[in-house]
Coordinates of C-alpha atoms in Angstrom, one line a residue:
M221 CA 8.0 11.6 -0.7
G222 CA 4.4 11.4 -1.8
Y223 CA 2.2 8.4 -2.4
R224 CA 0.0 8.6 -5.4
Y225 CA -2.8 6.1 -4.5
I226 CA -6.5 5.8 -5.4
G227 CA -8.7 6.4 -2.4
S228 CA -5.8 7.4 -0.1
K229 CA -7.1 8.7 3.2
V230 CA -4.2 11.1 3.8
K231 CA -6.3 14.2 3.4
I232 CA -9.3 13.0 5.5
V233 CA -7.5 10.8 8.0
D234 CA -8.5 13.2 10.8
K235 CA -12.2 12.9 10.0
V236 CA -11.9 9.1 10.0
I237 CA -9.9 8.9 13.2
N238 CA -12.2 11.3 15.0
K239 CA -15.2 9.3 14.1
I240 CA -13.5 6.1 15.2
S241 CA -12.7 7.8 18.6
E242 CA -16.4 8.6 19.0
L243 CA -17.3 4.9 18.5
C244 CA -14.4 3.1 20.2
M245 CA -12.6 4.0 23.4
E246 CA -8.8 4.6 23.4
G247 CA -7.0 1.3 24.0
G248 CA -9.7 -0.7 22.1
T249 CA -8.9 -3.0 19.2
V250 CA -9.6 -1.6 15.7
C251 CA -9.3 -3.6 12.5
D252 CA -8.2 -1.7 9.4
L253 CA -9.5 -4.3 7.1
M254 CA -8.3 -2.9 3.8
S255 CA -5.4 -0.9 5.0
G256 CA -3.9 0.2 1.7
T257 CA -1.0 2.7 2.3
G258 CA -1.5 2.2 6.1
V259 CA -2.4 5.9 6.8
V260 CA -5.3 5.0 9.1
S261 CA -3.5 2.1 10.8
S262 CA -0.5 4.3 11.5
E263 CA -2.7 7.1 13.0
L264 CA -4.6 4.6 15.1
R265 CA -1.4 3.3 16.7
K266 CA -0.4 6.9 17.5
R267 CA -3.8 7.3 19.3
N268 CA -3.1 4.3 21.5
Y269 CA -5.4 1.8 19.8
K270 CA -4.5 -1.9 19.3
V271 CA -4.5 -2.3 15.5
I272 CA -5.2 -5.3 13.2
A273 CA -4.1 -4.3 9.7
N274 CA -5.1 -6.4 6.7
D275 CA -4.9 -6.0 2.9
L276 CA -4.7 -8.2 -0.1
M277 CA -1.6 -6.5 -1.6
T278 CA 1.9 -7.4 -0.7
Y279 CA 3.1 -3.8 -0.8
S280 CA 0.4 -2.9 1.8
Y281 CA 1.7 -5.7 4.0
H282 CA 5.2 -4.1 4.0
H283 CA 3.8 -0.7 4.7
S284 CA 1.8 -2.0 7.7
I285 CA 4.9 -3.8 9.1
V286 CA 6.8 -0.5 9.0
N287 CA 3.9 1.4 10.5
L288 CA 3.1 -1.0 13.3
K289 CA 5.9 -3.3 14.2
F290 CA 8.9 -1.2 15.1
S291 CA 9.7 -0.3 18.7
K292 CA 13.3 0.8 18.2
Q293 CA 15.5 1.7 15.3
P294 CA 16.5 -1.4 13.3
E295 CA 20.0 -2.6 14.1
F296 CA 20.6 -4.8 11.0
N297 CA 23.2 -6.7 13.0
K298 CA 23.9 -9.5 10.4
L299 CA 23.8 -7.1 7.5
I300 CA 26.1 -4.5 9.0
N301 CA 28.7 -7.2 9.7
Y302 CA 28.4 -8.4 6.1
I303 CA 28.7 -5.1 4.4
S304 CA 31.4 -3.7 6.6
N305 CA 33.9 -5.8 4.6
K306 CA 32.6 -4.4 1.3
F307 CA 31.6 -0.8 2.0
E308 CA 33.0 2.0 4.2
L309 CA 30.5 2.6 7.0
D310 CA 30.1 6.0 8.5
S311 CA 30.5 5.8 12.3
N312 CA 28.5 9.0 12.7
K313 CA 25.4 7.3 11.1
S314 CA 23.0 4.7 12.5
P315 CA 23.0 1.2 11.1
Y316 CA 19.8 2.0 9.2
E317 CA 21.4 5.1 7.6
N318 CA 24.5 3.1 6.7
V319 CA 22.3 0.4 5.1
I320 CA 20.4 2.9 3.0
N321 CA 23.6 4.6 2.0
F322 CA 25.0 1.1 1.0
L323 CA 21.9 0.5 -1.2
N324 CA 22.0 4.0 -2.8
N325 CA 25.6 3.2 -3.8
T326 CA 24.9 -0.2 -5.4
K327 CA 25.8 -0.6 -9.0
P328 CA 23.0 -0.1 -11.6
I329 CA 22.3 -3.1 -13.8
Q330 CA 20.3 -3.6 -17.0
G331 CA 17.8 -6.0 -15.4
Y332 CA 14.0 -6.6 -15.4
F333 CA 12.9 -3.1 -14.7
W334 CA 15.2 -1.6 -17.3
K335 CA 14.1 -4.2 -19.9
E336 CA 10.3 -4.0 -19.2
F337 CA 9.7 -0.5 -17.9
S338 CA 12.1 1.9 -19.6
V339 CA 12.4 3.3 -23.1
E340 CA 15.8 1.7 -23.5
G341 CA 14.6 -1.8 -22.8
T342 CA 13.1 -4.4 -25.1
P343 CA 10.0 -5.9 -23.5
S344 CA 9.4 -9.6 -23.8
N345 CA 5.7 -9.4 -24.9
T346 CA 5.4 -6.3 -27.0
G347 CA 7.4 -4.5 -29.7
K348 CA 7.0 -1.1 -28.0
S349 CA 9.2 -0.1 -25.1
R350 CA 7.4 1.2 -22.0
N351 CA 8.2 4.6 -20.2
Y352 CA 7.4 4.1 -16.5
F353 CA 10.9 5.1 -15.4
H354 CA 13.9 7.0 -16.7
P355 CA 16.4 4.3 -17.9
E356 CA 18.9 5.3 -15.3
N357 CA 16.3 5.0 -12.5
A358 CA 15.2 1.6 -13.9
K359 CA 18.7 0.3 -13.8
K360 CA 19.2 1.6 -10.3
I361 CA 16.0 -0.1 -9.2
D362 CA 17.2 -3.3 -10.7
G363 CA 20.5 -3.0 -8.8
I364 CA 18.9 -2.4 -5.5
R365 CA 16.3 -5.2 -6.0
Y366 CA 19.2 -7.6 -6.9
I367 CA 21.0 -6.7 -3.7
I368 CA 17.9 -6.9 -1.4
N369 CA 17.0 -10.3 -2.9
I370 CA 20.5 -11.6 -2.2
L371 CA 20.5 -10.3 1.4
W372 CA 17.1 -11.9 2.0
K373 CA 18.1 -15.3 0.5
E374 CA 21.3 -15.3 2.5
Q375 CA 19.2 -14.7 5.7
L376 CA 21.1 -11.4 6.5
L377 CA 17.8 -9.6 7.1
S378 CA 15.0 -10.2 9.7
N379 CA 11.5 -10.3 8.4
H380 CA 10.8 -6.8 9.6
E381 CA 14.1 -5.5 8.2
Y382 CA 13.2 -7.0 4.8
S383 CA 9.8 -5.3 4.9
L384 CA 11.4 -2.0 5.8
L385 CA 13.8 -2.1 2.9
Q386 CA 11.1 -3.1 0.5
H387 CA 8.9 -0.3 1.8
D388 CA 11.7 2.2 1.3
L389 CA 12.3 1.0 -2.3
I390 CA 8.6 1.2 -3.1
M391 CA 8.4 4.7 -1.8
A392 CA 11.5 5.9 -3.7
S393 CA 10.4 4.2 -6.9
N394 CA 6.9 5.6 -6.7
D395 CA 8.4 9.1 -6.2
V396 CA 10.1 9.0 -9.6
A397 CA 7.5 7.0 -11.6
N398 CA 6.5 8.6 -14.9
I399 CA 2.7 8.2 -14.2
A400 CA -0.3 10.5 -13.9
G401 CA -1.7 8.7 -10.9
T402 CA -1.7 5.0 -11.2
Y403 CA 0.4 2.4 -13.0
G404 CA -2.5 1.5 -15.4
H405 CA -0.3 3.4 -18.0
Y406 CA 2.7 5.6 -18.2
M407 CA 3.1 9.2 -19.5
A408 CA 4.3 9.6 -23.1
K409 CA 7.2 11.8 -22.2
L410 CA 9.4 11.8 -19.1
N411 CA 8.7 15.0 -17.1
G412 CA 8.5 16.4 -13.6
R413 CA 9.9 14.2 -10.8
A414 CA 10.4 11.3 -13.2
L415 CA 13.5 13.2 -14.4
S416 CA 14.9 13.2 -10.8
S417 CA 17.4 10.5 -9.8
I418 CA 16.0 7.8 -7.5
R419 CA 17.3 7.9 -4.0
L420 CA 16.2 5.8 -1.0
E421 CA 15.6 7.6 2.2
C422 CA 15.3 6.3 5.8
S423 CA 11.6 6.1 6.8
N424 CA 10.5 8.2 9.8
L425 CA 9.6 5.3 12.0
F426 CA 7.1 5.7 14.8
L427 CA 8.8 3.9 17.7
K428 CA 6.8 2.7 20.7
E429 CA 6.9 -0.3 23.0
D430 CA 3.6 -1.6 21.9
I431 CA 4.3 -3.9 18.9
D432 CA 2.8 -6.9 20.5
N433 CA -0.6 -5.1 20.5
H434 CA -0.7 -5.0 16.7
I435 CA -1.3 -7.7 14.1
V436 CA -0.5 -7.5 10.4
M437 CA -2.3 -9.8 8.0
Q438 CA -2.5 -10.3 4.3
G439 CA -5.3 -11.8 2.3
Y440 CA -8.9 -11.3 1.2
A441 CA -11.0 -9.4 3.6
E442 CA -13.9 -11.8 3.2
K443 CA -11.7 -14.8 4.0
N444 CA -9.8 -13.2 6.9
A445 CA -12.8 -11.8 8.6
S446 CA -13.6 -15.0 10.4
N447 CA -10.2 -14.9 12.0
I448 CA -10.6 -11.4 13.4
Q449 CA -12.0 -10.2 16.7
C450 CA -12.2 -6.5 17.4
D451 CA -14.2 -3.7 19.0
L452 CA -14.6 -1.8 15.7
C453 CA -13.8 -2.7 12.1
Y454 CA -13.0 0.1 9.7
I455 CA -13.5 -0.8 6.0
D456 CA -12.2 1.4 3.2
P457 CA -13.2 -0.7 0.2
P458 CA -12.5 0.1 -3.5
Y459 CA -15.3 2.4 -4.7
M460 CA -15.1 1.8 -8.5
K461 CA -14.2 -0.8 -11.1
R462 CA -10.5 -0.1 -11.2
Q463 CA -8.7 -3.1 -9.7
Y464 CA -5.8 -2.2 -7.4
A465 CA -3.9 -5.3 -8.4
A466 CA -3.8 -4.0 -12.0
N467 CA -3.4 -0.3 -11.3
Y468 CA -0.5 -0.9 -8.9
H469 CA 1.1 -3.9 -10.6
I470 CA 4.6 -2.4 -10.5
L471 CA 4.4 -1.7 -6.7
E472 CA 3.3 -5.3 -6.2
T473 CA 6.3 -6.5 -8.3
L474 CA 8.6 -4.4 -6.2
A475 CA 7.1 -5.7 -3.0
R476 CA 7.4 -9.3 -4.1
G477 CA 10.9 -9.0 -5.5
D478 CA 10.0 -11.2 -8.4
E479 CA 10.1 -10.9 -12.2
P480 CA 6.7 -11.9 -13.5
E481 CA 5.7 -11.9 -17.2
A482 CA 4.9 -8.3 -18.1
I483 CA 1.8 -8.5 -20.3
G484 CA 0.5 -6.0 -23.0
I485 CA 1.2 -2.3 -23.5
S486 CA 1.0 -1.5 -19.8
G487 CA 3.2 -4.5 -18.8
L488 CA 0.7 -5.8 -16.2
R489 CA 1.8 -8.7 -14.1
P490 CA -0.7 -11.7 -13.9
W491 CA -3.0 -10.3 -11.3
R492 CA -6.3 -12.2 -11.3
E493 CA -5.3 -14.0 -8.1
Q494 CA -5.7 -10.6 -6.4
Y495 CA -9.0 -9.7 -8.1
S496 CA -11.3 -7.8 -5.7
N497 CA -15.0 -8.5 -5.7
F498 CA -15.5 -5.0 -4.3
C499 CA -14.8 -3.7 -7.8
T500 CA -17.7 -5.6 -9.3
K501 CA -21.2 -4.4 -8.7
T502 CA -22.7 -7.9 -8.8
K503 CA -20.3 -9.2 -6.1
I504 CA -19.8 -6.4 -3.6
R505 CA -23.0 -7.2 -1.7
Q506 CA -22.0 -10.8 -0.9
S507 CA -18.5 -9.7 0.1
I508 CA -20.0 -7.1 2.6
K509 CA -22.3 -9.8 3.9
D510 CA -19.5 -12.3 4.4
I511 CA -17.4 -9.8 6.4
V512 CA -20.2 -8.5 8.6
E513 CA -21.6 -12.0 9.3
N514 CA -18.3 -13.8 9.9
M515 CA -16.3 -11.3 11.9
N516 CA -16.4 -11.2 15.7
C517 CA -17.3 -7.6 15.8
N518 CA -20.4 -5.5 16.4
N519 CA -19.3 -2.1 15.1
F520 CA -18.4 -1.3 11.6
L521 CA -17.3 2.0 10.1
I522 CA -17.2 2.1 6.3
S523 CA -15.8 4.8 4.1
Y524 CA -17.7 5.3 0.8
S525 CA -18.2 7.8 -1.9
E526 CA -20.8 9.1 -4.3
D527 CA -18.6 7.6 -7.0
G528 CA -19.1 4.1 -5.6
L529 CA -20.5 1.2 -7.6
L530 CA -23.5 1.2 -5.2
S531 CA -25.5 4.4 -4.5
I532 CA -25.5 5.4 -0.8
E533 CA -29.2 4.4 -0.7
D534 CA -28.4 0.9 -2.0
F535 CA -25.5 0.6 0.5
Q536 CA -27.8 1.7 3.3
T537 CA -30.4 -0.9 2.3
L538 CA -27.8 -3.6 2.2
L539 CA -26.4 -2.8 5.6
S540 CA -29.8 -2.3 7.3
N541 CA -30.3 -6.1 7.2
F542 CA -27.6 -6.4 9.9
G543 CA -28.4 -3.6 12.3
D544 CA -28.8 0.2 12.8
I545 CA -27.2 2.5 10.3
Y546 CA -25.9 6.1 10.8
I547 CA -24.3 8.1 8.0
D548 CA -22.1 11.2 8.1
S549 CA -21.2 13.0 4.8
F550 CA -18.7 15.6 3.8
I551 CA -17.2 17.2 0.7
H552 CA -13.8 16.0 -0.4
K553 CA -11.5 16.7 -3.4
R554 CA -11.8 14.0 -6.1
F555 CA -8.8 11.8 -7.0
K556 CA -7.9 12.3 -10.6
S557 CA -5.2 10.4 -12.5
N558 CA -5.7 12.1 -15.9
N559 CA -7.6 15.0 -17.5
S560 CA -11.0 13.8 -16.3
R561 CA -14.0 16.0 -16.9
L562 CA -15.5 15.0 -13.6
K563 CA -16.1 17.7 -11.1
N564 CA -13.3 18.5 -8.6
E565 CA -15.3 17.8 -5.5
L566 CA -17.4 14.8 -4.4
T567 CA -19.4 13.7 -1.4
E568 CA -17.7 11.2 0.9
Y569 CA -19.6 9.1 3.5
L570 CA -18.7 7.5 6.8
I571 CA -21.3 4.8 7.3
Y572 CA -21.6 3.3 10.8
L573 CA -23.2 0.0 11.3
Q574 CA -24.1 -1.2 14.8
K575 CA -25.1 -4.8 14.9

């Protein structure tokens, strides 16, 4: 399964981690302040760092729980006992595999996703149906969401088991979404992997007896900064005006398990409560200042791009008020979600601030 995500560090994670390893010894505490899909946090754990992962989005929280807080395969003790009376378990499979098999065999229903995000549905707030998912996939998503919500309300899942199943549903749904890159809009016609049938898969969990070393937080970076103490803080802020809460509204709805009002042609959930100041040129400077001043940390490594709202010169000037600045640059393939005429390559920066 792939993860289509603006600013994903999948392709440059080695560069980021190698730079972090130059600045912070193995075993140190590194904060991934805007963790997103969790690629950097996950790799830091594998390199024996203590990790603090934070993000504003709920789906990011679930991803970080999966990446950082499992030391053994989930046992799903309460759930296995519950479903054993309703579903034939495979004795040759693990509890996790049996749970995923159970969810994959749940009955599709014509629910919220079918109504709001498939061409067969009739959305509440617009006369035109939306085409984010094949109708059969939308019904399957509704069926799985319904079951997960029941299991959660009946306290048949631990907190981490719940995050794991939400993560798995997000990954499976994202894999068959009829989008060019983000959920800002859908493709006119179903094509490619959007025609495939959705199927949950067991996550390849990284298991290690170190889960007490890691902390997962959710909230605004500016607000949570004062509660964080670390040896190095890695910041991967939004570079442009596109708000993640709007562009990934469907993933957030999956992560929350709710049914918000779907507004307008794109069916956006109300998202202003997750508005990021880093997507606004007039507010980004104060946000950076709040983080650097309030966090108990002397070393900051910031990913940025030539596409950023601030020029690299402006960013350097801003940070120079707090300490010494060192900048590495490299060429990277540009993220494109449509037929953009922008060049295929751009310059990425790793900015090191030493207070």
